[in-house]
């Protein structure tokens, strides 16, 4: 079954405590992406990756890091989380050949106190 | 930078009525995608449009891509309660990298 998985699904943390949200896909997709969703703002792209070792900034990259060491994994790292990073985060993937269907993970709800 | 707007922000319809949401980009797009997100769920891909003037249909849903590739629309005929959710468009800029910019979405509620 085509799937994008994210962990954890829910996370409460405190300001400044480094955290990682994992993302994995089983479709051999080249393109992977992280979005955050906030009320009234829709989805905003944080970072995306066209392939292994190739990452680029989206619209709101400040305060986030990513890495793409393997094709299937694309972790999102918050080195020093702040309360304004409280949000719902989605990982997504799709074929890099012609884009097409973008599959989203179930989401990670993050609260930074 | 590229901006994508959607109208209306909210739409309440009676079951059986039609519904349309409009998407406008500040820049020319290479393609546009449409998604549906149910309350508490994740976005689900509906369709991708690539060609200028393209029209695609999926049962009661009709998608259009403008001639100038800067606007798009989604029309639902005879809405059903299962159509409830938020509809997003997402554009890939023609002159930018490979980052998608989403519109803020149109939330549709359908009264039975």
XYZ file of C-alpha atoms in Angstrom:
225
model
C 0.000 0.000 0.000
C 1.355 3.431 -0.983
C 2.124 5.189 2.239
C 3.798 8.191 3.848
C 4.371 7.721 7.551
C 5.271 10.331 10.138
C 6.342 10.025 13.736
C 5.411 11.112 16.265
C 1.792 12.017 15.543
C 1.560 14.287 18.583
C 4.334 16.044 20.438
C 4.453 18.491 23.326
C 7.831 20.012 24.037
C 9.447 23.051 25.611
C 11.233 25.969 24.024
C 14.789 25.169 22.996
C 14.639 21.382 23.254
C 15.793 19.899 19.962
C 13.386 17.540 18.257
C 13.129 15.483 15.085
C 9.999 14.465 13.216
C 10.584 11.488 10.981
C 9.018 10.918 7.579
C 9.229 7.824 5.430
C 7.658 6.806 2.105
C 7.484 3.412 0.415
C 6.867 4.518 -3.168
C 10.464 5.199 -4.279
C 9.528 8.836 -4.855
C 12.210 11.370 -5.668
C 10.350 14.450 -4.422
C 9.666 14.859 -0.721
C 8.448 17.890 1.126
C 7.515 19.295 4.522
C 4.585 21.649 5.080
C 3.141 23.381 8.080
C -0.543 24.166 8.359
C -1.883 27.015 10.446
C -5.478 28.274 10.664
C -6.266 30.779 7.947
C -2.873 30.360 6.291
C -3.341 27.061 4.518
C -0.291 24.900 3.903
C 3.112 26.490 3.629
C 6.105 24.618 2.314
C 9.087 24.513 4.659
C 11.646 22.506 2.700
C 11.598 20.151 -0.237
C 13.962 17.638 -1.736
C 14.219 16.607 -5.361
C 16.389 13.581 -4.575
C 18.997 12.176 -2.205
C 21.353 14.885 -0.932
C 19.347 17.567 -2.789
C 17.300 19.876 -0.578
C 15.976 23.387 -1.037
C 14.108 25.993 0.937
C 10.396 26.482 0.615
C 8.519 29.548 1.737
C 9.058 29.281 5.505
C 12.401 27.536 6.200
C 13.563 29.648 9.162
C 14.077 27.576 12.310
C 14.021 24.229 10.496
C 16.569 21.822 9.065
C 16.163 18.774 6.874
C 18.351 16.034 5.493
C 17.927 13.494 2.700
C 20.503 10.771 3.162
C 18.225 8.020 1.873
C 15.545 8.192 -0.755
C 12.771 6.952 1.505
C 13.431 9.209 4.534
C 13.177 12.959 4.989
C 13.379 13.999 8.656
C 12.467 17.485 9.850
C 14.691 18.891 12.580
C 13.877 21.746 14.921
C 17.192 22.603 16.579
C 15.717 25.100 19.057
C 11.921 25.067 18.888
C 9.999 28.204 19.725
C 6.275 28.698 20.462
C 5.678 30.151 16.978
C 6.536 26.723 15.588
C 3.453 25.269 17.227
C 1.605 23.913 14.239
C 0.364 20.903 12.307
C 3.123 19.458 10.132
C 2.704 17.314 7.044
C 5.257 15.357 5.112
C 4.499 14.567 1.468
C 6.058 12.744 -1.450
C 5.558 12.334 -5.176
C 7.338 11.158 -8.264
C 9.902 13.646 -9.499
C 9.408 12.631 -13.119
C 6.147 14.404 -13.831
C 5.052 15.310 -10.326
C 1.430 14.193 -10.354
C -0.114 12.684 -7.248
C 1.397 14.100 -4.068
C 0.802 11.782 -1.129
C 0.547 13.304 2.327
C 1.361 11.720 5.648
C -1.171 11.750 8.505
C 0.337 14.831 10.128
C 2.238 15.666 13.315
C 0.652 18.052 15.757
C 3.366 19.944 17.635
C 2.917 22.147 20.679
C 5.919 24.151 21.874
C 5.525 25.586 25.357
C 7.470 35.855 -4.276
C 4.697 33.787 -5.737
C 1.298 34.147 -4.072
C -1.802 32.045 -4.556
C -5.211 33.328 -3.542
C -8.498 31.477 -3.299
C -12.075 32.670 -3.086
C -14.369 32.298 -1.371
C -12.877 31.508 2.021
C -16.075 29.781 3.140
C -19.102 28.476 1.277
C -22.280 27.067 2.741
C -24.602 25.316 0.317
C -27.737 23.251 0.480
C -27.287 19.676 -0.631
C -27.889 19.489 -4.361
C -26.646 22.998 -5.091
C -23.528 23.651 -7.123
C -20.251 24.960 -5.726
C -17.264 26.714 -7.286
C -13.955 27.789 -5.836
C -11.483 30.002 -7.674
C -7.714 30.067 -7.470
C -5.509 32.925 -8.680
C -1.732 33.102 -8.818
C 0.397 36.233 -8.905
C 2.731 34.529 -11.381
C 2.441 32.096 -14.282
C 2.264 28.489 -13.189
C 3.788 25.428 -14.795
C 1.079 23.296 -13.242
C -1.630 23.423 -10.632
C -2.918 20.767 -8.280
C -6.143 20.505 -6.301
C -6.557 18.834 -2.925
C -9.373 18.042 -0.542
C -8.919 17.922 3.201
C -11.613 16.581 5.476
C -11.805 17.934 9.042
C -9.075 16.280 11.105
C -7.546 14.648 8.038
C -4.667 15.183 5.687
C -4.806 16.705 2.195
C -5.793 14.238 -0.487
C -4.703 14.831 -4.068
C -7.573 15.295 -6.512
C -6.014 16.279 -9.817
C -3.175 18.018 -11.639
C -3.594 20.395 -14.575
C -0.662 21.216 -16.805
C -1.852 22.634 -20.126
C -3.203 26.096 -20.809
C -7.001 26.002 -21.028
C -7.129 22.410 -19.792
C -10.435 21.057 -18.490
C -10.702 17.783 -16.595
C -13.695 16.056 -15.077
C -14.013 13.569 -12.264
C -17.648 12.534 -11.901
C -19.319 15.647 -10.434
C -16.079 17.648 -10.229
C -14.842 19.848 -13.085
C -11.415 21.445 -13.012
C -10.204 24.228 -15.292
C -6.810 25.808 -15.888
C -6.860 29.311 -17.326
C -5.452 30.224 -20.705
C -2.761 32.368 -19.113
C -1.954 29.594 -16.600
C -2.472 31.996 -13.701
C -5.894 30.902 -12.536
C -7.919 27.782 -12.017
C -11.318 26.716 -10.775
C -13.001 23.703 -9.241
C -16.722 23.247 -9.792
C -18.835 20.645 -8.014
C -22.239 19.866 -9.479
C -25.077 18.849 -7.181
C -23.131 18.795 -3.931
C -23.494 15.953 -1.474
C -22.727 15.833 2.238
C -19.646 13.764 1.409
C -18.205 16.826 -0.362
C -17.710 18.607 2.967
C -14.122 19.706 3.563
C -11.566 22.292 2.586
C -10.413 22.501 -1.017
C -6.926 23.743 -1.732
C -5.171 24.639 -4.938
C -1.383 24.456 -5.122
C 0.709 25.987 -7.855
C 4.188 25.226 -9.106
C 5.722 28.439 -10.412
C 6.941 28.442 -13.987
C 10.000 30.524 -13.210
C 10.924 29.286 -9.774
C 12.332 26.137 -8.279
C 10.225 23.117 -7.553
C 8.354 24.468 -4.560
C 4.591 24.356 -4.342
C 2.629 27.320 -3.073
C -0.787 26.506 -1.643
C -3.787 28.753 -1.584
C -5.471 29.339 1.805
C -8.323 27.019 0.865
C -12.101 27.194 0.572
C -14.057 25.503 3.325
C -17.245 23.920 2.039
C -20.125 22.949 4.253
C -23.153 21.157 2.829
C -26.468 21.309 4.630
C -28.637 18.207 4.192
